[in-house]
Coordinates of C-alpha atoms in Angstrom, one line a residue:
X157 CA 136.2 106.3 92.7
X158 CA 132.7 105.0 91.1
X159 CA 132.9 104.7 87.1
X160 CA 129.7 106.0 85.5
X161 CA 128.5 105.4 81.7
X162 CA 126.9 108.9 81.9
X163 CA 127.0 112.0 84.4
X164 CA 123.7 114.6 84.2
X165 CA 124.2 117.9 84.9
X166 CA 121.1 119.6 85.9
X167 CA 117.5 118.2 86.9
X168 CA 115.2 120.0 85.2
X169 CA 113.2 118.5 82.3
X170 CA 116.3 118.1 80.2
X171 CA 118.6 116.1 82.7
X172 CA 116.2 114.0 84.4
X173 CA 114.5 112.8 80.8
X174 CA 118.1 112.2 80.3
X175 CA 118.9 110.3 83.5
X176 CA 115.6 108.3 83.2
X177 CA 115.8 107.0 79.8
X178 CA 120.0 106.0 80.3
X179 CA 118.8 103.7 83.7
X180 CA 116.3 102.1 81.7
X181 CA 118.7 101.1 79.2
X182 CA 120.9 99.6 82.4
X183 CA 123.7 103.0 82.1
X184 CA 125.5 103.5 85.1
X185 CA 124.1 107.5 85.5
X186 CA 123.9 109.9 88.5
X187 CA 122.9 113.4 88.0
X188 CA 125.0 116.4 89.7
X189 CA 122.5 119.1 90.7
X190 CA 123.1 121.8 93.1
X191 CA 120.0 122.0 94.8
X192 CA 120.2 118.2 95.5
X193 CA 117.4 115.3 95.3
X194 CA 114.5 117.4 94.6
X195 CA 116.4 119.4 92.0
X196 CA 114.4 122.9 93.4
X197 CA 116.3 125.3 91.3
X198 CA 115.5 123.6 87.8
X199 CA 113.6 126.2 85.6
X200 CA 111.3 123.3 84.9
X201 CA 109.4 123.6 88.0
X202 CA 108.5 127.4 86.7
X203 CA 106.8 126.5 83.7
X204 CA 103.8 127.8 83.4
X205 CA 102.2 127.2 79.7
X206 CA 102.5 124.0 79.0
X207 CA 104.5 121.7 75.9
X208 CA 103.6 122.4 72.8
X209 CA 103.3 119.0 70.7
X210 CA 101.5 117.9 67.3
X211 CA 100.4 114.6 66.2
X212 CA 99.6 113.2 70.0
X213 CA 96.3 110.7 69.0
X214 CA 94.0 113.8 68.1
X215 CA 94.4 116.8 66.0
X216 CA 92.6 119.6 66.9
X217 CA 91.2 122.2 64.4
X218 CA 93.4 125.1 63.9
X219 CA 92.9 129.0 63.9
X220 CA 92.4 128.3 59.9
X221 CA 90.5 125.7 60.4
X222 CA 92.8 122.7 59.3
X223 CA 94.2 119.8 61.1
X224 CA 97.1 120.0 62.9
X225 CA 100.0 118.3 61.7
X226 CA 104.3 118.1 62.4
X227 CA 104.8 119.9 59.7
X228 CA 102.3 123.0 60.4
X229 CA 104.1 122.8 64.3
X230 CA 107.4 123.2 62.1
X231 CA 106.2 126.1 60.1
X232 CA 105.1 128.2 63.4
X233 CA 108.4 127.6 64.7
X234 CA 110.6 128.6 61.7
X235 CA 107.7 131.5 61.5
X236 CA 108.7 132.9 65.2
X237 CA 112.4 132.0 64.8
X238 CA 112.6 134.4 61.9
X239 CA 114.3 131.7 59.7
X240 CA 117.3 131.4 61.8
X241 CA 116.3 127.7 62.9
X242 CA 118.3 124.4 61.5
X243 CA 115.4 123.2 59.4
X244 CA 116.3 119.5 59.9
X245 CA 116.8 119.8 63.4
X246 CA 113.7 121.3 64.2
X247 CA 111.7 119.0 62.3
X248 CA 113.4 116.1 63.6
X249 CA 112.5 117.2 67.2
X250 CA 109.2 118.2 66.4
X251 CA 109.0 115.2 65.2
X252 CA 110.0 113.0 68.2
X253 CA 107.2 114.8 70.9
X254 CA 103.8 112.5 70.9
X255 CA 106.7 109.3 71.4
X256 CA 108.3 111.6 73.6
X257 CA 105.0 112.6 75.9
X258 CA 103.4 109.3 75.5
X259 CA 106.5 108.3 77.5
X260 CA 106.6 111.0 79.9
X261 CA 102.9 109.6 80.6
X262 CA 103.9 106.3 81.2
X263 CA 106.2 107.7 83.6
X264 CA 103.4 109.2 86.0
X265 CA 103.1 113.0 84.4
X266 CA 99.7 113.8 84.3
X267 CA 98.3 116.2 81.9
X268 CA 94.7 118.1 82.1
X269 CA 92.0 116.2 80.2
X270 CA 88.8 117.0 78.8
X271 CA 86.3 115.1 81.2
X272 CA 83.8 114.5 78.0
X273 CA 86.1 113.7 75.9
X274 CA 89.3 112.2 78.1
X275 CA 91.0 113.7 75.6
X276 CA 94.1 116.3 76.2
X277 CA 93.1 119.8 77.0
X278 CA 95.1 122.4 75.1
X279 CA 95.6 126.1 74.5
X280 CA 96.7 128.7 72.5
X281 CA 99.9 130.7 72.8
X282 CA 101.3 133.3 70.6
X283 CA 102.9 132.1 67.0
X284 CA 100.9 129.1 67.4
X285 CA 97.8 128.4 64.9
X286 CA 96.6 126.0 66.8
X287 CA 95.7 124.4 70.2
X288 CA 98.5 122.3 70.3
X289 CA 99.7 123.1 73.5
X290 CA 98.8 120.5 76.9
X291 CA 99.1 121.8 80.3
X292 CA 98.8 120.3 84.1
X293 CA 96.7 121.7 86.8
X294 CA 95.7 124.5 84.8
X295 CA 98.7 126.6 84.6
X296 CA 101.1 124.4 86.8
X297 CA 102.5 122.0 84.1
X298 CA 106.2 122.0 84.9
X299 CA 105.7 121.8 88.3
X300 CA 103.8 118.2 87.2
X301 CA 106.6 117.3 85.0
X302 CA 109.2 118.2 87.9
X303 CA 106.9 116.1 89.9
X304 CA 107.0 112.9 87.9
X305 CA 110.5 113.0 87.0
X306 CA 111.8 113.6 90.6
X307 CA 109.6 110.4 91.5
X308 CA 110.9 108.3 88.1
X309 CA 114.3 109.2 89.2
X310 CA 114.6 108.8 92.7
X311 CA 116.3 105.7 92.4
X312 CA 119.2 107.3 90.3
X313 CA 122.3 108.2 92.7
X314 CA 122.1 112.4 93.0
X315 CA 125.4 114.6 94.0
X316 CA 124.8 117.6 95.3
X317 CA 127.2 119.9 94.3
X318 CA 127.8 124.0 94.3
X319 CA 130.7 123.9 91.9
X320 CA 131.8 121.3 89.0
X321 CA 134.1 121.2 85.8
X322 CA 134.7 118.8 83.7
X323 CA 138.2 117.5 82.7
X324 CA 140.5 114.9 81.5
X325 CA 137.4 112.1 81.9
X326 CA 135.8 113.3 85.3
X327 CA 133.9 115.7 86.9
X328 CA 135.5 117.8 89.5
X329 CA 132.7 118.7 92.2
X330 CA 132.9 120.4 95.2
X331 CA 132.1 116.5 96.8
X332 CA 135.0 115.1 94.9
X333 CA 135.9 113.6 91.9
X334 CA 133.4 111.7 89.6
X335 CA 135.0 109.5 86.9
X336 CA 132.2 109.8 83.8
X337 CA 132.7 108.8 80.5
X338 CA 130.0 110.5 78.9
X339 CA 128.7 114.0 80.5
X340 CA 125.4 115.7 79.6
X341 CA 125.0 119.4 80.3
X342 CA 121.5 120.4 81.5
X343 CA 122.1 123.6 83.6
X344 CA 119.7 125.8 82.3
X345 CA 120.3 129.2 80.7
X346 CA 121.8 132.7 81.7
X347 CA 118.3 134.6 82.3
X348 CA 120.2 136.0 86.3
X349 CA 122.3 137.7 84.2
X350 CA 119.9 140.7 83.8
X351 CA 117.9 142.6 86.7
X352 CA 114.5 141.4 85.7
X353 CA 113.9 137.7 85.3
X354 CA 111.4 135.0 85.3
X355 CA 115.0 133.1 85.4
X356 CA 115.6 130.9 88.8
X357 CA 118.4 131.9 91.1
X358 CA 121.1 129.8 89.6
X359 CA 120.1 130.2 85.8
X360 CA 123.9 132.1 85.4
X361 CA 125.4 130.3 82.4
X362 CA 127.2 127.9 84.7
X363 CA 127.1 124.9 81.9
X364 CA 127.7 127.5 78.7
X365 CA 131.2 128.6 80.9
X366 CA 132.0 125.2 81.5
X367 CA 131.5 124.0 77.5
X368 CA 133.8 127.0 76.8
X369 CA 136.6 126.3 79.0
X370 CA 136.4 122.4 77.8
X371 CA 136.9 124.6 74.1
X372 CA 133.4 123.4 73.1
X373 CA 131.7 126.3 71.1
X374 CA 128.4 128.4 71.5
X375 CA 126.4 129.8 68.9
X376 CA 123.4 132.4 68.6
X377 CA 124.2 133.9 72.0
X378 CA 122.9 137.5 70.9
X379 CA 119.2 136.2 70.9
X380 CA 118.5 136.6 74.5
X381 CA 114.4 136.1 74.6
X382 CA 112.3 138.7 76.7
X383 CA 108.5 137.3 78.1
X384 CA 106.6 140.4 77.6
X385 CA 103.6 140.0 80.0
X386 CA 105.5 139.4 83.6
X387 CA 104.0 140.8 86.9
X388 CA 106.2 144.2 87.1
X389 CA 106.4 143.6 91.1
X390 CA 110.2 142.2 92.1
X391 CA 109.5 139.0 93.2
X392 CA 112.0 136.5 95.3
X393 CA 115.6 136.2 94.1
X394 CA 115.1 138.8 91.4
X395 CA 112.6 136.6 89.8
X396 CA 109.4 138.3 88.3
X397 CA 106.5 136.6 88.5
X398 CA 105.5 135.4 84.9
X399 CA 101.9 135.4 83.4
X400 CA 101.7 132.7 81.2
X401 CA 101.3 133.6 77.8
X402 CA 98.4 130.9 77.9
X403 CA 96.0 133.6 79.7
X404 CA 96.3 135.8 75.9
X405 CA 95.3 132.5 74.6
X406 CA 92.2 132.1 76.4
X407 CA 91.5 135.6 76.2
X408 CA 94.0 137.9 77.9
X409 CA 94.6 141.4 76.6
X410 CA 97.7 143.5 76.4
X411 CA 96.0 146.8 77.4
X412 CA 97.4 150.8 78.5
X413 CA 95.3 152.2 81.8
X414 CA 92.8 153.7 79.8
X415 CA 92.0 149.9 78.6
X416 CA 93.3 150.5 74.7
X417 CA 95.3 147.9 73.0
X418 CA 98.8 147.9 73.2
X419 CA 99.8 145.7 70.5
X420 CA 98.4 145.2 67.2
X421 CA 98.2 141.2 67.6
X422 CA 97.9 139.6 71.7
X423 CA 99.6 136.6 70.5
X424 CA 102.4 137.9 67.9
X425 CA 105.8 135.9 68.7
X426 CA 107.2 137.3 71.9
X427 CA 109.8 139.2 70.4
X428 CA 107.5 141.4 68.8
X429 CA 104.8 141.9 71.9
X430 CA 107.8 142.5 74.1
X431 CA 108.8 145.8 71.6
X432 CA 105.3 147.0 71.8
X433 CA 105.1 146.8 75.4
X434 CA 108.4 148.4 76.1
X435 CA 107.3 151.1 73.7
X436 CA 103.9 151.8 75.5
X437 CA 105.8 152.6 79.1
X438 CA 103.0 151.6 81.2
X439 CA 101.0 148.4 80.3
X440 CA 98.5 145.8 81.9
X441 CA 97.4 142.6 81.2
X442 CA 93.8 142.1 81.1
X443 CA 92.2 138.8 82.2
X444 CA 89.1 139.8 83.9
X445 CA 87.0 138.3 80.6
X446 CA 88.8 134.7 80.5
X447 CA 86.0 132.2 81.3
X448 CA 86.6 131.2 85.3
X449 CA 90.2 133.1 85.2
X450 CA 91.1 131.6 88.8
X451 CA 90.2 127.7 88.2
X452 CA 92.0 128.2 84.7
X453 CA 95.2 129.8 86.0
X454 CA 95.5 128.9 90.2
X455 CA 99.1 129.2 90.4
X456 CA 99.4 133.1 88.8
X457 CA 96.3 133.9 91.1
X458 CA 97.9 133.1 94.0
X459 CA 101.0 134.6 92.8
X460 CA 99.6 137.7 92.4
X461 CA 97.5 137.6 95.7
X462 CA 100.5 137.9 97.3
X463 CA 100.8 141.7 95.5
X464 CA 96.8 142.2 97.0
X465 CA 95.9 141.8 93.0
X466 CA 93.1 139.4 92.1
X467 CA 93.0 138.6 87.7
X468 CA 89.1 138.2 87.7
X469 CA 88.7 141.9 89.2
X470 CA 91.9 144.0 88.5
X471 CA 94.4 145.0 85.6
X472 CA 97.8 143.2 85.9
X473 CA 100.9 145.6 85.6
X474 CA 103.5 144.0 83.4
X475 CA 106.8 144.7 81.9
X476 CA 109.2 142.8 80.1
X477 CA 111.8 140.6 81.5
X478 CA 114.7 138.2 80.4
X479 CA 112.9 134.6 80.0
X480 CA 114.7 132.5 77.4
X481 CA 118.5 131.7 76.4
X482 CA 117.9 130.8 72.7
X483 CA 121.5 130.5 71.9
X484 CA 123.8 128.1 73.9
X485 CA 126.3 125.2 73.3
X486 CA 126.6 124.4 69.9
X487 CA 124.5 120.3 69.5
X488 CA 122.5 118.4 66.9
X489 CA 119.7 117.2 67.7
X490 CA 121.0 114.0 69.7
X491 CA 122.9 117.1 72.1
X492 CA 125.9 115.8 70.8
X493 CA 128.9 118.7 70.8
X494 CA 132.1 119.2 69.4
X495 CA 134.1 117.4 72.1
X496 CA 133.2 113.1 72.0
X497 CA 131.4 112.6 75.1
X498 CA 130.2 115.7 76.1
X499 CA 126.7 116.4 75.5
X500 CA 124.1 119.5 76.1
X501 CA 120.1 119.6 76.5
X502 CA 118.0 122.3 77.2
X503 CA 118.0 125.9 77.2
X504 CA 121.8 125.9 77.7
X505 CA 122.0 124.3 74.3
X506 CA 121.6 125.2 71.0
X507 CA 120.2 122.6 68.6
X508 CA 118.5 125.0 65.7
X509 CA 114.9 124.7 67.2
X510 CA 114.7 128.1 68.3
X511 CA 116.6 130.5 65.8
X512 CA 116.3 134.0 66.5
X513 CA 113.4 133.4 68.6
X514 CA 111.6 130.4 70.9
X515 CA 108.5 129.7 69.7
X516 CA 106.5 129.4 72.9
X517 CA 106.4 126.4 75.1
X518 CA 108.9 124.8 72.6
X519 CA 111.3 124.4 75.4
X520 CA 109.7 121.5 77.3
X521 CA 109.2 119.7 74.2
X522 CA 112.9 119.7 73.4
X523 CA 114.4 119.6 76.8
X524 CA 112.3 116.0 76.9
X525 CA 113.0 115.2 73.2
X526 CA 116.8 115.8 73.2
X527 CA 117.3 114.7 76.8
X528 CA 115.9 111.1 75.7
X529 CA 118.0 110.7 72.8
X530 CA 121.3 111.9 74.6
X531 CA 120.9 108.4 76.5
X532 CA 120.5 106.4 73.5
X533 CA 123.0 107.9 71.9
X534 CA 125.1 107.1 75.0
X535 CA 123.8 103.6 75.0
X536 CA 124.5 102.9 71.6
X537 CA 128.3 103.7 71.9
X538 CA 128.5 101.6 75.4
X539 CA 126.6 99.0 73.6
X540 CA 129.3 98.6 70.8
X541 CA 132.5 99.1 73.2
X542 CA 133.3 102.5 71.5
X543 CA 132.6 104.7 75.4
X544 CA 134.2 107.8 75.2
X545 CA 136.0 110.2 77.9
X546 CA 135.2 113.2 78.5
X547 CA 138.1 115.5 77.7
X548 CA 140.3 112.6 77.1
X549 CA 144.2 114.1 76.8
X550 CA 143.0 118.2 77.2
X551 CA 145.3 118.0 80.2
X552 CA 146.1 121.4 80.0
X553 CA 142.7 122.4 81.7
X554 CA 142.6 126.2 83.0
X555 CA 142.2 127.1 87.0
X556 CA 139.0 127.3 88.4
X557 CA 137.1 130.3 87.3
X558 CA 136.7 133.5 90.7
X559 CA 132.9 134.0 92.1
X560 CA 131.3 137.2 92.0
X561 CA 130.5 138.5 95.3
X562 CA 126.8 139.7 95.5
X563 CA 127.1 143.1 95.0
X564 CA 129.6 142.0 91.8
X565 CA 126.6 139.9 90.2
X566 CA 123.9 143.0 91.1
X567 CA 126.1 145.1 88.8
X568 CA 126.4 142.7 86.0
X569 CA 123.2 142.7 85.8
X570 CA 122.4 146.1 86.0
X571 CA 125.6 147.0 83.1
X572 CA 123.4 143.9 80.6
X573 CA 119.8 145.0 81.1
X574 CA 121.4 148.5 80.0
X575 CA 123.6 148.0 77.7
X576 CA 122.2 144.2 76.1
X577 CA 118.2 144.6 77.4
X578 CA 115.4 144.4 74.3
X579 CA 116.4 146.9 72.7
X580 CA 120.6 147.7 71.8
X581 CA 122.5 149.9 70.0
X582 CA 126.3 149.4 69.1
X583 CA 127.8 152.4 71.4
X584 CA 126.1 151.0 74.0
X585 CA 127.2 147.3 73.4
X586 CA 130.7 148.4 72.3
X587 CA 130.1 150.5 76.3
X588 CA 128.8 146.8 77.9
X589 CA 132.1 145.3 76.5
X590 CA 134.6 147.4 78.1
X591 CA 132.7 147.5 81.1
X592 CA 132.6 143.5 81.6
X593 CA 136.3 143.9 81.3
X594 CA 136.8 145.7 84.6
X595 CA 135.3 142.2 86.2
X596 CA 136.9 139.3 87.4
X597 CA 137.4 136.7 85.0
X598 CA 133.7 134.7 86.4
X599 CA 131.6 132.4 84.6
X600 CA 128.9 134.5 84.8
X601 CA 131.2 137.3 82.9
X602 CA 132.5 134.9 80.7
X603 CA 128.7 133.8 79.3
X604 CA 127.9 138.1 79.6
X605 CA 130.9 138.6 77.0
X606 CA 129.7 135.7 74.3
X607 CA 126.1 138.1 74.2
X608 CA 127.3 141.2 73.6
X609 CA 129.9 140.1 71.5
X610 CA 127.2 138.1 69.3
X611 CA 125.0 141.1 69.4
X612 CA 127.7 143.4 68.4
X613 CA 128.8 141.0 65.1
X614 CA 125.0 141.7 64.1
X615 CA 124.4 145.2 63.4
X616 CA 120.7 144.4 61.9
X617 CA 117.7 143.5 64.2
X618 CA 116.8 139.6 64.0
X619 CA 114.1 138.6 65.8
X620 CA 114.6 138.8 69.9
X621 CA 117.8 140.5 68.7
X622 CA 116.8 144.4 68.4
X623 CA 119.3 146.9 67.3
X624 CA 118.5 150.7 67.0
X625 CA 120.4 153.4 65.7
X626 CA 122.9 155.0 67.9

């Protein structure tokens, strides 16, 4: 059995930033991914918007006509998450994201430039006052960063495997046995729990299950974030196809069929556009003034092609849909958690950034932030002989959790988008509860009961967190 320094989880942004960085400081790694080498079923490879970073060689005028800065990126954020962030954490990653990028650049990402200036193109996305955030290929940026990482990383051993726990030093795959003394969580969030979703197929809460049964806690689990502006056709897998929130920043509005505005402000933080859309019943997005709509945003036009819909000539019809787990295991912002040697990046962590609400296009910035300093961290205790294991001595580890059948997982979803959707009300929480209890004892069920019991401990509405009377 082969001894690693460090086993990844995952190989989206988070894992593979992860996995890069620990090879070049000459770890032993491998990354365990389900859908193998090319790591298909990362969320990563959705992203649409871009990464929203400050301080990267220019600083473009804002909305108020100021320089950006790390500090202003910091005030948005703690702005959208409704004062629910860790302060220090968020600054700290904020902080880290032109080193971070500049790295990602060296390793072969290529972001859109301004051919007068060769300077970074940006946009504007809701909660944001300024243009801070860079894209790729107009609106196909984590598809580049997927891209580049799966190239940086192809010479770092991959396991592909469906199932995985992790206990007394090792990671139990359905392949075998992995001995690891350090294991990073990077699995993504819980988005499939709920019938509409711009979530991939696997984005269960496989890695929030397995931190619970290793005793490791979770935190801010009730702030389940909704995109308010994706296609409302049912796309493949149960995934909705999203419309970046980019096109509002180039122009997009959120209109009713007669072509009135739906919300007050285009680009508000997405918890509040995702209300006002809910509340209107019927709403389209409307892109047919954005300046050259189908060079700017290729990917969404030929997504929505497929639904005989073309965003230069016709209104988009939208609804809300489950797009961001802002809660998740409980890290600092090194994704160091409670147990010694077990880490967690990315959206199935929870480092503070986010508080009651992502600010968007945050995610890639931390997934690459966090995943990079999970490594050194890592390096820096392998460096000074203090490597620790994984779970070392919890010998009493629990059986392996049961799998839903298909028709189990169509009617979780159905009981949360319900019972735990935008908008909740304690009857019908306290109503989710008892119904999650007539399921086998899953991980999916398991991540399903840490929401609604979250949402239930907070009877007041908190950002992506709505409560109404009842």
């Amino acid at each position: 059995m082969k001894n690693y320094d460090l086993i990844v989880v995952g190989g989206g942004i988070a894992g593979l930033s992860a996995a890069l960085r620990a090879a070049e400081l000459g770890l032993a790694t491998a990354v365990v991914d389900r859908s193998g080498p090319q790591h298909l079923g990362a969320a990563t490879n959705y992203a649409q918007g871009g990464l929203a970073v400050a301080g990267l060689f220019d600083a473009p005028e804002g909305i108020d006509n100021q320089p950006d800065s790390v500090e202003q990126h910091v005030a948005d954020t703690v702005k959208a998450g409704v004062q629910h962030n860790d302060i220090a954490a968020t600054h700290s990653i904020i902080a880290g994201g032109a080193e971070a990028v500049a790295w990602l650049t060296d390793h072969g990402a290529k972001f859109d430039r301004s051919s007068k200036h060769d300077r970074y193109r940006r946009t504007l996305e809701g909660g944001h006052t300024h243009r801070r955030i860079i894209h790729a290929n107009g609106d196909g940026t984590g598809t580049e960063i997927q891209r580049a990482l799966n190239v940086a990383t192809a010479h770092i051993e991959t396991i592909k495997a469906t199932a995985f726990s992790v206990q007394d030093g090792a990671v139990l795959t359905d392949q075998g046995v992995v001995s690891a003394a350090n294991v990073a969580i990077a699995t993504g969030g819980c988005g499939q729990l709920f019938s509409a979703t711009t979530a991939p197929h696997g984005a269960t809460g496989a890695g929030m299950a397995l931190a619970l049964d290793a005793g490791v806690p979770v935190r801010d689990m009730e702030f389940i974030q909704f995109h308010p502006t994706v296609l409302d056709r049912v796309g493949a897998y149960g995934q909705r196809t999203l419309l970046s929130e980019s096109m509002r920043g180039e122009g997009a509005r959120i209109v009713n069929k007669h072509g009135e505005a739906v919300t007050t402000n285009d680009l508000a933080p997405r918890d509040i556009v995702s209300r006002a859309v809910l509340a209107a019943g019927e709403a389209y997005l409307d892109a047919r003034s954005v300046p050259d709509v189908r060079e700017r945003f290729p990917g969404i036009t030929e997504a929505v092609a497929v639904f005989g819909l073309d965003p230069a000539t016709d209104l988009l019809p939208i609804a809300p849909a489950a797009h961001y787990t802002c809660g998740g295991i409980t890290t600092d912002a090194s994704g160091r958690t409670a147990l010694p040697g077990l880490y967690a990046i990315g959206e199935c962590a929870a480092t503070g950034l986010h508080g009651a609400n992502r600010l968007a296009s945050n995610s890639l910035l931390e997934g690459l932030v966090v995943g990079r300093r999970v490594a050194e961290d890592v390096a820096g205790k392998v460096g000074h002989g203090l490597a620790r294991t994984v779970g070392a001595g919890n010998s009493d580890q629990r059986q392996p959790r049961p799998t839903l059948t298909e028709a189990q997982l169509g009617e979780l979803q159905r009981i949360m988008t319900a019972g735990a959707g935008i908008v909740r009300t304690t009857a019908g929480l306290e109503q989710t509860l008892d119904l999650l209890g007539t399921f086998p004892a899953a991980a999916e069920v398991a991540v399903a009961r840490e929401i609604v019991t979250a949402a239930l401990a907070r009877p007041q509405t908190l950002g992506c967190h709505t409560m109404a009377a009842g």
